[in-house]
mmCIF file of C-alpha atoms in Angstrom:
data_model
loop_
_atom_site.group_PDB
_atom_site.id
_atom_site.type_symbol
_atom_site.label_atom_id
_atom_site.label_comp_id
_atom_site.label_asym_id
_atom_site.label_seq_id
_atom_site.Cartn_x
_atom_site.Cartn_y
_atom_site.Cartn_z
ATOM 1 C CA UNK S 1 27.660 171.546 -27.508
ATOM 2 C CA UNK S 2 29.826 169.644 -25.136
ATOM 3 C CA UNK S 3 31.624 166.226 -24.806
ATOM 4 C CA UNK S 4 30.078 165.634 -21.713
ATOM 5 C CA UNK S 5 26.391 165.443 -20.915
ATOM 6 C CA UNK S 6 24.670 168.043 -18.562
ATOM 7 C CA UNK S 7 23.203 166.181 -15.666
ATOM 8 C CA UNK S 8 22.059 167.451 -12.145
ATOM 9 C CA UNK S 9 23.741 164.149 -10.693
ATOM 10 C CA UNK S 10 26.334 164.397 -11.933
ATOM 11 C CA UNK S 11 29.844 166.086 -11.611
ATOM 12 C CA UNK S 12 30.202 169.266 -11.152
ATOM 13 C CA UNK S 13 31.225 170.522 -14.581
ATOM 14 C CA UNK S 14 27.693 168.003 -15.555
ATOM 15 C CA UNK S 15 25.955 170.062 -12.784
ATOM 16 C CA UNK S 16 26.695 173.294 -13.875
ATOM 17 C CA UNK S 17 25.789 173.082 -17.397
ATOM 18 C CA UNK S 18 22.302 171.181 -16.302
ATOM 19 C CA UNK S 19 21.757 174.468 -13.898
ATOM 20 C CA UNK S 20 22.733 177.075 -16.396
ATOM 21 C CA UNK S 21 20.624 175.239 -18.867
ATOM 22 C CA UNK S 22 17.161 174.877 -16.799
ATOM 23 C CA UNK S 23 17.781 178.647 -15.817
ATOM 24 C CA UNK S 24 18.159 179.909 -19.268
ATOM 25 C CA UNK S 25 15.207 177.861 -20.047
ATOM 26 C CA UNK S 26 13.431 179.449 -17.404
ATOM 27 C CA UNK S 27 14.016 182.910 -18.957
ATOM 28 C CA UNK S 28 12.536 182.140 -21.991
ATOM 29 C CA UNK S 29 15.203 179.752 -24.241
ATOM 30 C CA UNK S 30 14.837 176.859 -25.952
ATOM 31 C CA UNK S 31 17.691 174.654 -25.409
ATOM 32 C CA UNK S 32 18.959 171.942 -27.429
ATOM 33 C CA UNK S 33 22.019 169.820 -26.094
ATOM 34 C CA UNK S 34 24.301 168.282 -28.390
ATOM 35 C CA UNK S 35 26.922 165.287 -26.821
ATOM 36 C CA UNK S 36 28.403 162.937 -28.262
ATOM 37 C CA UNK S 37 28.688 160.913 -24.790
ATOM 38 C CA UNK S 38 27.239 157.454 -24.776
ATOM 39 C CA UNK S 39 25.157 156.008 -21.443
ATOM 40 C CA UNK S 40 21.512 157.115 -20.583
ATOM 41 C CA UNK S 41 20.091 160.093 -20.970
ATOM 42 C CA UNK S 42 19.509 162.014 -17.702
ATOM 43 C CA UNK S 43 16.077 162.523 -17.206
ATOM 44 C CA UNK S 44 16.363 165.597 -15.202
ATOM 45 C CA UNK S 45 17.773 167.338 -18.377
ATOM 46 C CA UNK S 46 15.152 165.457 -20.545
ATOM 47 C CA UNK S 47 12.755 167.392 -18.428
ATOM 48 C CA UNK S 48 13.858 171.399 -19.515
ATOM 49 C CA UNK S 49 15.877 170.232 -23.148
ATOM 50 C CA UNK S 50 16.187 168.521 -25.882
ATOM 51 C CA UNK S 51 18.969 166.163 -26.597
ATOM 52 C CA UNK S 52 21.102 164.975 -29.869
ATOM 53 C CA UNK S 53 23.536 162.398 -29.591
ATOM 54 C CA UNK S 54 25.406 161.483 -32.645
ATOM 55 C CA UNK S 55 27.406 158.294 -32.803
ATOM 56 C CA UNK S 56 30.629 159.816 -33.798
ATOM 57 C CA UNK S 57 32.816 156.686 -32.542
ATOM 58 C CA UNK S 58 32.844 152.939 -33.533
ATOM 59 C CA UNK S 59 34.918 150.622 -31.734
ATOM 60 C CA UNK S 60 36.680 153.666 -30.483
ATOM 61 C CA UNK S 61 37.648 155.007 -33.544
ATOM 62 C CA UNK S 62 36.127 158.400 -34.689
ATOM 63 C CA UNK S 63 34.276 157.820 -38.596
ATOM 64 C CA UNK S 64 34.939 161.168 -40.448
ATOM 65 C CA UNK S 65 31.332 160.985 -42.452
ATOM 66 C CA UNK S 66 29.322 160.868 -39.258
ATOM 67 C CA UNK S 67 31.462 163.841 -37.929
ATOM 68 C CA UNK S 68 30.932 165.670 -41.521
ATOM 69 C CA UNK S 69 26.678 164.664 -40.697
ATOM 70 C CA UNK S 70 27.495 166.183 -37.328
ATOM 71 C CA UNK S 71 28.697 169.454 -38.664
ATOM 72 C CA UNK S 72 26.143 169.970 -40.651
ATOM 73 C CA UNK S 73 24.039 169.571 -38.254
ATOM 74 C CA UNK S 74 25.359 172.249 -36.541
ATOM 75 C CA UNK S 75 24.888 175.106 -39.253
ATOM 76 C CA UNK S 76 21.298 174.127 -39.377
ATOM 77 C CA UNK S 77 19.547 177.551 -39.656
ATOM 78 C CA UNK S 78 17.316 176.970 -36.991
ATOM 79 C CA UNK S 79 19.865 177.284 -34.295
ATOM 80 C CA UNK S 80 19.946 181.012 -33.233
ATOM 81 C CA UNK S 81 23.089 180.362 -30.901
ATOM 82 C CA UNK S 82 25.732 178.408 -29.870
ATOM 83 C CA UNK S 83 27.478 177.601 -26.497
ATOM 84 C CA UNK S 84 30.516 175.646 -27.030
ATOM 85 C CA UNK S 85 31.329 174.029 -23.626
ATOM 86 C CA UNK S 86 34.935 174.134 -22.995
ATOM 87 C CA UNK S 87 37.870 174.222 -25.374
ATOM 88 C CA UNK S 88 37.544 170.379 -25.316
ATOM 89 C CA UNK S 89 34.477 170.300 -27.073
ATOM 90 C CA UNK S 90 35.906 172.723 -29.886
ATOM 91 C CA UNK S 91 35.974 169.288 -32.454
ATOM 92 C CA UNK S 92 32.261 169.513 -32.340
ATOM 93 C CA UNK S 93 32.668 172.627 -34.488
ATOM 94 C CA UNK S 94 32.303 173.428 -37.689
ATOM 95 C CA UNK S 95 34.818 175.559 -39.746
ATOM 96 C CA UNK S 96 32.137 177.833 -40.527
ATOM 97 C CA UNK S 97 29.011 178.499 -38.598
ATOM 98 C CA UNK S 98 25.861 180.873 -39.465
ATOM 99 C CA UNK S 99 24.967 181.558 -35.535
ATOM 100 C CA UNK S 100 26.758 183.453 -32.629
ATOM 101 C CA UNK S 101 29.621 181.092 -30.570
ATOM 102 C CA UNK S 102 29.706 181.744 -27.160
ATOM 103 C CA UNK S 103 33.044 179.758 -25.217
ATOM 104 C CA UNK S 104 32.706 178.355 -21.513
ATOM 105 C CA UNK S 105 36.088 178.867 -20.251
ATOM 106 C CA UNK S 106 35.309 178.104 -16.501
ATOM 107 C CA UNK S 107 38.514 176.199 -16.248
ATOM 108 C CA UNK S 108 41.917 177.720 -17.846
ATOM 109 C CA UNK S 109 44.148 174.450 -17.742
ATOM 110 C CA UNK S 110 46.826 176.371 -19.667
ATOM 111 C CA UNK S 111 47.248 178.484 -16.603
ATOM 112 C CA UNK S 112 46.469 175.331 -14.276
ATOM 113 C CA UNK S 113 49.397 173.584 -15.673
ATOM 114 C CA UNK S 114 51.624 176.592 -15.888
ATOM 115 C CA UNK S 115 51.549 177.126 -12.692
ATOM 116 C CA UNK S 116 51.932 173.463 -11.463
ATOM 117 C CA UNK S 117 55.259 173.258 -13.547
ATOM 118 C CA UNK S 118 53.712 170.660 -16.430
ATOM 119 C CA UNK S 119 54.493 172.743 -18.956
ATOM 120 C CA UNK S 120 54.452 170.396 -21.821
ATOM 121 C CA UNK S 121 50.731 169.874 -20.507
ATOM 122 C CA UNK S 122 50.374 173.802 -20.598
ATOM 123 C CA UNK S 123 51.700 174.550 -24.086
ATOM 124 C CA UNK S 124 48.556 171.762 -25.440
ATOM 125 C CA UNK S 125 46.183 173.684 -23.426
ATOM 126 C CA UNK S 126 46.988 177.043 -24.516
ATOM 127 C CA UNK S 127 47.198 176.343 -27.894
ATOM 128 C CA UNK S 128 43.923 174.104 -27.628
ATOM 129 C CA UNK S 129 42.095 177.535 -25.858
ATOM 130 C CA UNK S 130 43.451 180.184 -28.392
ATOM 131 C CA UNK S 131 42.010 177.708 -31.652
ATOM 132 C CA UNK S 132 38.428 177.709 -29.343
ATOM 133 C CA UNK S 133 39.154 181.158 -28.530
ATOM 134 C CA UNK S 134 39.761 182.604 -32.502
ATOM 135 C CA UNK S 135 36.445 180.441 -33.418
ATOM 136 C CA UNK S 136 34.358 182.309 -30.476
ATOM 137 C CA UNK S 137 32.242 185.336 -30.420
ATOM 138 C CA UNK S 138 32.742 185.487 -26.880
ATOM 139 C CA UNK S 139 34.133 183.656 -23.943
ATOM 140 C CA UNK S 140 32.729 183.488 -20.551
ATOM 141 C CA UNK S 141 34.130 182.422 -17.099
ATOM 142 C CA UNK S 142 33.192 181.567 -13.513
ATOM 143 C CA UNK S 143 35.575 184.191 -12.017
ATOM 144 C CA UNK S 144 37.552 187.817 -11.926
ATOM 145 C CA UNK S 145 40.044 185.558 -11.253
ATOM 146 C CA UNK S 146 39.443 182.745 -13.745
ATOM 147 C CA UNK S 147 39.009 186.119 -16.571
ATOM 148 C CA UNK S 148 42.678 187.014 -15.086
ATOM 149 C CA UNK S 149 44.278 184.066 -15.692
ATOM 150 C CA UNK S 150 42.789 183.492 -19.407
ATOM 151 C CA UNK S 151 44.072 187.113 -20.252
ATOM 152 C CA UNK S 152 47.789 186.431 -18.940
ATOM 153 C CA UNK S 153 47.031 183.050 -21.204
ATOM 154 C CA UNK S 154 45.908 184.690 -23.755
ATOM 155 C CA UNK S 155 47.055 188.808 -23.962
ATOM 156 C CA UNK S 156 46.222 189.165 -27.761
ATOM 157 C CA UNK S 157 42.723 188.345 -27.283
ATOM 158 C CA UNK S 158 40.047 190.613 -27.958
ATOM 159 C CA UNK S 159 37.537 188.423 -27.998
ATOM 160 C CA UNK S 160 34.338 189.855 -25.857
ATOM 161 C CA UNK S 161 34.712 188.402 -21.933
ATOM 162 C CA UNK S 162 32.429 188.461 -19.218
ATOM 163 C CA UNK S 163 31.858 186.385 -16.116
ATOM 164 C CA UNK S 164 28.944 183.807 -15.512
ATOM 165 C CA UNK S 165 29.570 182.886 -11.744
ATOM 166 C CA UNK S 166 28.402 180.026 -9.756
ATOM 167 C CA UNK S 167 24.723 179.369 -8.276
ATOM 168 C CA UNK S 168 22.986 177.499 -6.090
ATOM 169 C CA UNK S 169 19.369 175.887 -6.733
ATOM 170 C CA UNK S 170 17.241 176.753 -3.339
ATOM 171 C CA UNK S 171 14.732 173.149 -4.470
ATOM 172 C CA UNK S 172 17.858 171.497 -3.813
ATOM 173 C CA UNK S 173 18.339 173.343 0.069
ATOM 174 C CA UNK S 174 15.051 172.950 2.045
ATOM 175 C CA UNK S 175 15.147 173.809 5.258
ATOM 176 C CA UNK S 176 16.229 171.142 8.015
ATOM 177 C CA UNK S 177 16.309 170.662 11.609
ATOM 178 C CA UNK S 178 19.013 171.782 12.555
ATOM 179 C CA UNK S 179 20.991 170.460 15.516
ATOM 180 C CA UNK S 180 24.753 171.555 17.414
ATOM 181 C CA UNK S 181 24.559 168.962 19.607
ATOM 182 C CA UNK S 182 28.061 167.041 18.276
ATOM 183 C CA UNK S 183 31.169 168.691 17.365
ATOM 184 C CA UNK S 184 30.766 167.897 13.835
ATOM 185 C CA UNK S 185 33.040 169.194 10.953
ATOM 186 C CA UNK S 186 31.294 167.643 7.339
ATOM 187 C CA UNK S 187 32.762 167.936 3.923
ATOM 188 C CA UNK S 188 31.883 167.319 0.790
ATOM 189 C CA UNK S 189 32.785 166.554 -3.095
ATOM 190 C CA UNK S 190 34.761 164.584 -6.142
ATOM 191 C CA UNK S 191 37.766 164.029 -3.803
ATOM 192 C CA UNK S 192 38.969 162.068 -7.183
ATOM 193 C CA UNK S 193 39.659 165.855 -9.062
ATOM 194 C CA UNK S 194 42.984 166.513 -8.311
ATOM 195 C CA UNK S 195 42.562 169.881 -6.528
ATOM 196 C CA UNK S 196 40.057 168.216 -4.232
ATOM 197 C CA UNK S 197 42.548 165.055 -3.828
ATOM 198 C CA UNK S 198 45.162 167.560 -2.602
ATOM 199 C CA UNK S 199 43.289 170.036 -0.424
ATOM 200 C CA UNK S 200 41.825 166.817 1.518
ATOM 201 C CA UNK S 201 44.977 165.615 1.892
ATOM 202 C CA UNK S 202 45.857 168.981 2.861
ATOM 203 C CA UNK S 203 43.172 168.790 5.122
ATOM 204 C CA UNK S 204 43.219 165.447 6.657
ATOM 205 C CA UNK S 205 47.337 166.051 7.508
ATOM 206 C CA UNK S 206 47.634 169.371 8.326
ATOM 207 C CA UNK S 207 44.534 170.893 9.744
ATOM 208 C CA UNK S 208 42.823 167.958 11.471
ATOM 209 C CA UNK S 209 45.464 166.488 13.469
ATOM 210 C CA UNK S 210 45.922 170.506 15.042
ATOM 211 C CA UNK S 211 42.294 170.752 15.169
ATOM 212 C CA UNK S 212 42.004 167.996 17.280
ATOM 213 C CA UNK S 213 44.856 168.960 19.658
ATOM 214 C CA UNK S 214 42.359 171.826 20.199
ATOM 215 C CA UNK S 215 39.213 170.057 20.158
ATOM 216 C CA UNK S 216 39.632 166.548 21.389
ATOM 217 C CA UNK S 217 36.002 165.596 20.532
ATOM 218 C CA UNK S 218 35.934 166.874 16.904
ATOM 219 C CA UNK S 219 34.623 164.598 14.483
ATOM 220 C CA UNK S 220 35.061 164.593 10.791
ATOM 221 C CA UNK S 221 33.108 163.359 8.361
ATOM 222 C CA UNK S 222 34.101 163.136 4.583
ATOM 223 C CA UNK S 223 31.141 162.564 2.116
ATOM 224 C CA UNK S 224 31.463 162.124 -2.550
ATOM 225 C CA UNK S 225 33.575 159.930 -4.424
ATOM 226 C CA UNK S 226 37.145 159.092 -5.124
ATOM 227 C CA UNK S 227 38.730 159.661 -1.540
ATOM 228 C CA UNK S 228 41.387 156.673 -2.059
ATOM 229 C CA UNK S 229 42.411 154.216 0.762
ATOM 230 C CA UNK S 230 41.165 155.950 4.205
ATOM 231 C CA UNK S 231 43.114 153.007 6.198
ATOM 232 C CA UNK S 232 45.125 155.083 8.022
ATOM 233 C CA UNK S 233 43.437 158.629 8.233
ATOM 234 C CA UNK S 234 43.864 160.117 11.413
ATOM 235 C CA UNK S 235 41.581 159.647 14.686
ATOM 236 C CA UNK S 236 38.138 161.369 14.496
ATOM 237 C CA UNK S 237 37.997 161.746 10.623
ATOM 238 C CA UNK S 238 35.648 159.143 8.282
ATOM 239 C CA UNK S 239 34.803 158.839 4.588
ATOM 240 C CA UNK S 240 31.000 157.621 4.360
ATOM 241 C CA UNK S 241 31.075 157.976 0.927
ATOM 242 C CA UNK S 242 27.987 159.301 -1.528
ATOM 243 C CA UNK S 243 25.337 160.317 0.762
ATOM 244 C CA UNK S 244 21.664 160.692 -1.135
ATOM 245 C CA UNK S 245 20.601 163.966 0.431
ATOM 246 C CA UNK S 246 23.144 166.862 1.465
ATOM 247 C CA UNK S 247 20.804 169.328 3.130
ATOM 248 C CA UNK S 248 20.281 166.393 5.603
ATOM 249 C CA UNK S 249 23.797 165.226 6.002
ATOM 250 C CA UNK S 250 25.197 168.282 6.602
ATOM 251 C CA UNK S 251 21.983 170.015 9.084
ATOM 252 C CA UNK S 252 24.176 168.470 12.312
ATOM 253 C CA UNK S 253 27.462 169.950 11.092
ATOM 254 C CA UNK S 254 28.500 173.099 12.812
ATOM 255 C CA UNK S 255 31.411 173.924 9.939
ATOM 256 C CA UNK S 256 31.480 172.560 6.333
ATOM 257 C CA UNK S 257 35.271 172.421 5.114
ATOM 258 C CA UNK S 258 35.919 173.308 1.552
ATOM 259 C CA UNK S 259 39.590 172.649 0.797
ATOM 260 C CA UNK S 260 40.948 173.195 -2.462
ATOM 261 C CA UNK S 261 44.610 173.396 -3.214
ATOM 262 C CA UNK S 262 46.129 174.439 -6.920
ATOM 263 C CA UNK S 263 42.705 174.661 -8.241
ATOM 264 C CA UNK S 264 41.286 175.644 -11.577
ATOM 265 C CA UNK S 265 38.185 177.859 -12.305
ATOM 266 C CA UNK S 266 35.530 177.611 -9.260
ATOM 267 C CA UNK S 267 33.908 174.496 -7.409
ATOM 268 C CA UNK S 268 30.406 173.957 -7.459
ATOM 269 C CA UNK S 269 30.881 172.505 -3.714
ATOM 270 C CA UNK S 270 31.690 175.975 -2.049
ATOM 271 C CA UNK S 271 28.498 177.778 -3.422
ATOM 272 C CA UNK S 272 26.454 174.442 -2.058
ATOM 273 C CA UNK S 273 28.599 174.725 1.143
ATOM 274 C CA UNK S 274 26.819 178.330 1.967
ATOM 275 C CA UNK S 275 23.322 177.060 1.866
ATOM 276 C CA UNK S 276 24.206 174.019 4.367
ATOM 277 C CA UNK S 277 23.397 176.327 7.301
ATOM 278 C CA UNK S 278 26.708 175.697 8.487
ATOM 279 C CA UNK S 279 29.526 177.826 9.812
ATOM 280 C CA UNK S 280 31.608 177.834 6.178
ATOM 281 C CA UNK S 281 35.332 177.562 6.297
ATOM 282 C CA UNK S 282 37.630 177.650 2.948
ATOM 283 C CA UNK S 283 40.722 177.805 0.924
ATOM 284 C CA UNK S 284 41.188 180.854 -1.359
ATOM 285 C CA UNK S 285 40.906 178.401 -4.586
ATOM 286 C CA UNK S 286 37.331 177.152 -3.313
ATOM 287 C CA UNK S 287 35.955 180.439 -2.680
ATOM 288 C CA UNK S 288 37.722 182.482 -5.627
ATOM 289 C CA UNK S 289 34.512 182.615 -7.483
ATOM 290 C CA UNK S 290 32.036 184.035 -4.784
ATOM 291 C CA UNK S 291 34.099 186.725 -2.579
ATOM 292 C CA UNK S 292 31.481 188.248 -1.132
ATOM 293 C CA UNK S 293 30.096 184.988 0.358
ATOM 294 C CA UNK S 294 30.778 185.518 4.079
ATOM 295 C CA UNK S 295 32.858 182.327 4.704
ATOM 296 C CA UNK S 296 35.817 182.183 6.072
ATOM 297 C CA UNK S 297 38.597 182.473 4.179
ATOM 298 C CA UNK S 298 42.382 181.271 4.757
ATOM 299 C CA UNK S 299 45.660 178.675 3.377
ATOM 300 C CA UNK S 300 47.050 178.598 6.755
ATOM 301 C CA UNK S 301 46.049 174.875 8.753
ATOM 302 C CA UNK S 302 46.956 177.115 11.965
ATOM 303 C CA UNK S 303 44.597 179.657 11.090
ATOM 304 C CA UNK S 304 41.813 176.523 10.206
ATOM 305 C CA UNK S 305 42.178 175.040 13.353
ATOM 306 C CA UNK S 306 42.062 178.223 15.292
ATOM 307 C CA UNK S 307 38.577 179.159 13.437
ATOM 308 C CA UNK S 308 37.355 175.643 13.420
ATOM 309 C CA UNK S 309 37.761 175.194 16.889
ATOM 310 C CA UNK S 310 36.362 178.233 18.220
ATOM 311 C CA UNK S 311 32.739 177.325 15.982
ATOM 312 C CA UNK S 312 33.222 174.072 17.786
ATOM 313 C CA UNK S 313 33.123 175.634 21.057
ATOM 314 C CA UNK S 314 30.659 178.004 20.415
ATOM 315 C CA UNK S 315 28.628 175.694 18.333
ATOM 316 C CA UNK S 316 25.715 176.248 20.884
ATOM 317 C CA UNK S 317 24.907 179.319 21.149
ATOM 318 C CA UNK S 318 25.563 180.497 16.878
ATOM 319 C CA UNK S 319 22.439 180.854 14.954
ATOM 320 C CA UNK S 320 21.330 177.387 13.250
ATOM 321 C CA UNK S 321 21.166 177.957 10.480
ATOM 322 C CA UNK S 322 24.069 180.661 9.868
ATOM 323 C CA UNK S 323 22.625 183.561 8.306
ATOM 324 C CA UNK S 324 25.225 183.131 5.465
ATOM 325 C CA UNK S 325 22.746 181.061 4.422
ATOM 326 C CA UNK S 326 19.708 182.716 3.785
ATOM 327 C CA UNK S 327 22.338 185.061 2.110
ATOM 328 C CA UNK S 328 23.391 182.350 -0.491
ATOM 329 C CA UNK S 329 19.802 181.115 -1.280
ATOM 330 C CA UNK S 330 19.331 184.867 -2.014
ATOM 331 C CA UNK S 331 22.009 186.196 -3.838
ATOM 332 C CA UNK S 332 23.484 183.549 -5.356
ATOM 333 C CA UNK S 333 20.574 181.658 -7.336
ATOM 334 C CA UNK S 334 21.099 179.553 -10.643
ATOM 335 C CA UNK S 335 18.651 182.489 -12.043
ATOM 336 C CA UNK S 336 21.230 185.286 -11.557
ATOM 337 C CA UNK S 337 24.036 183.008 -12.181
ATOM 338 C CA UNK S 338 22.730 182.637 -15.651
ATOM 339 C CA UNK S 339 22.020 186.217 -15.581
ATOM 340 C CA UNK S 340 25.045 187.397 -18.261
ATOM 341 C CA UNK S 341 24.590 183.925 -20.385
ATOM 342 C CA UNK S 342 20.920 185.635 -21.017
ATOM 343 C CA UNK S 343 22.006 189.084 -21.695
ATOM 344 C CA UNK S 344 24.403 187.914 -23.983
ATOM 345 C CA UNK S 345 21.908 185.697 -25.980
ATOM 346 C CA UNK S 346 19.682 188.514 -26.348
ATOM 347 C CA UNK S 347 22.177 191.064 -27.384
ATOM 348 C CA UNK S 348 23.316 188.894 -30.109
ATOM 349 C CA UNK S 349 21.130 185.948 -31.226
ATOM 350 C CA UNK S 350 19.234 186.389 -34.445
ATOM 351 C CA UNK S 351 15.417 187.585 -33.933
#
């Protein structure tokens, strides 16, 4: 259940879900999706589940019977469990439920706003997350660090927690041909989400300008969506917007930059940054969610452009592609990803 609708094109709340979701599927579930979200259907998801979309709204306004319809839909019998995606999507709910009701906290915005000082903001989310929480047979998140923060959120709950991390789908990675040739530093992502807005501009003022100081024929190129007015960004740094394939836009890059600055739970971009084949460079808030990735991790611009530089000048003679990425395509698959999600199902869905 979820407001939004899983989609492999998507965003990368939209691509998680569709991942988990084709993985489970792939283990033996049969998924049904239920979102209210208007639009098309994604046929990707068409492809591995089945899809319900209740009209819930007219002209914007919600109409109580066809929410009533909606919950009853939900205590159908035939549904042996239920993942409720986010606190947001807690209204899809019914009071009372016959099957199991699993929580996706990969995001804690309680602790997101806390900690940013909107605390008005905070106090909705918290009290949002412990009426999702007290509904919930368990909770999962992306982290150790995201299950940290809910619990300083949250320390009454004893509500079962475990982690579902990231993944990375290896169809999605083929192998390229790789080249060093330019000095080329590539990142990617929704540079609209506001810890992405603020680790590029993090980025494009703090560790470019020193990186080029060091490294006078760096070039930087910016792909995704929402990266504002690039008028005046510094010399050797470009947005090119959405690009169609990443494997191929990033097989010339010797370093993909993941900056992320006050984030919340785990982007989807660092786990796709370690298949590139690229050197991997990133702030602790990108690569909270994978520690044992093999990228290199720092919040000091100094320290960037020190690291950055020396792949730049080395560029040549590294390994294309790095080895952290046979690594990634390895270890850090949708399949084990979904891993816990499974384990949990089967421990506690009805037979």
């Amino acid at each position: 259940m979820s407001v939004e609708v899983p989609d492999r094109n998507g965003q990368g709340g939209q691509r998680r879900q569709y991942h988990q979701i084709k993985a489970l599927v792939a283990l033996g579930h049969s998924i049904t999706v239920l979102s209210p979200t208007a639009g098309a259907a994604p046929t990707d998801l068409l492809a591995v589940a089945s899809l319900i979309r209740p009209r819930l709204h007219i002209r914007g306004r919600r109409v109580p019977l066809a929410l009533a319809r909606t919950h009853r839909l939900v205590t159908d019998p035939r549904w042996d469990g239920i993942v409720l995606s986010h606190p947001g999507s807690a209204w899809l709910l019914p009071e009372t439920v016959r099957a199991p009701v699993l929580l996706d906290m990969h995001n804690v915005m309680s602790f997101w706003h806390r900690a940013a000082g909107r605390h008005e903001e905070s106090l909705r989310f918290e009290l949002l997350e412990a009426e999702a929480i007290s509904r919930s047979d368990a909770v999962m998140t992306c982290s150790q660090v995201e299950t940290e923060r809910l619990r300083s959120m949250h320390p009454g709950m004893d509500t079962t927690t475990f982690i579902a991390p990231l993944g990375i789908d290896p169809s999605e990675w083929p192998s390229q041909t790789y080249s060093r040739d330019r000095a080329l530093v590539a990142l990617f992502g929704n540079w609209g989400w506001e810890p992405n807005r603020r680790g590029l501009e993090w980025f494009r003022n703090e560790v470019w300008p020193a990186t080029r100081l060091r490294s006078p024929d760096a070039e930087g190129l910016v792909a995704g969506t929402g990266a504002g007015d690039t008028r005046e960004w510094p010399d050797g740094l470009r947005f090119v917007g959405r690009v169609e394939n990443l494997a191929a836009f990033t097989a010339e890059a010797a370093v993909v930059a993941v900056p992320v600055v006050e984030g919340v739970g785990a982007p989807l971009k660092f786990g796709e940054a370690l298949a590139t084949g690229s050197a991997v460079i990133a702030t602790p808030d990108a690569a909270s969610a994978l520690p044992s990735s093999g990228a290199y991790t720092s919040a000091n611009p100094e320290e960037w452009a020190d690291w950055i530089h020396r792949r730049l000048e080395g560029r040549r003679a590294e390994p294309a592609p790095s080895p952290i990425r046979a690594h990634a395509l390895a270890e850090f698959t949708w399949m084990r990803a979904a891993a816990p999600i499974d384990g949990w199902l089967r421990m506690n869905v009805a037979t």
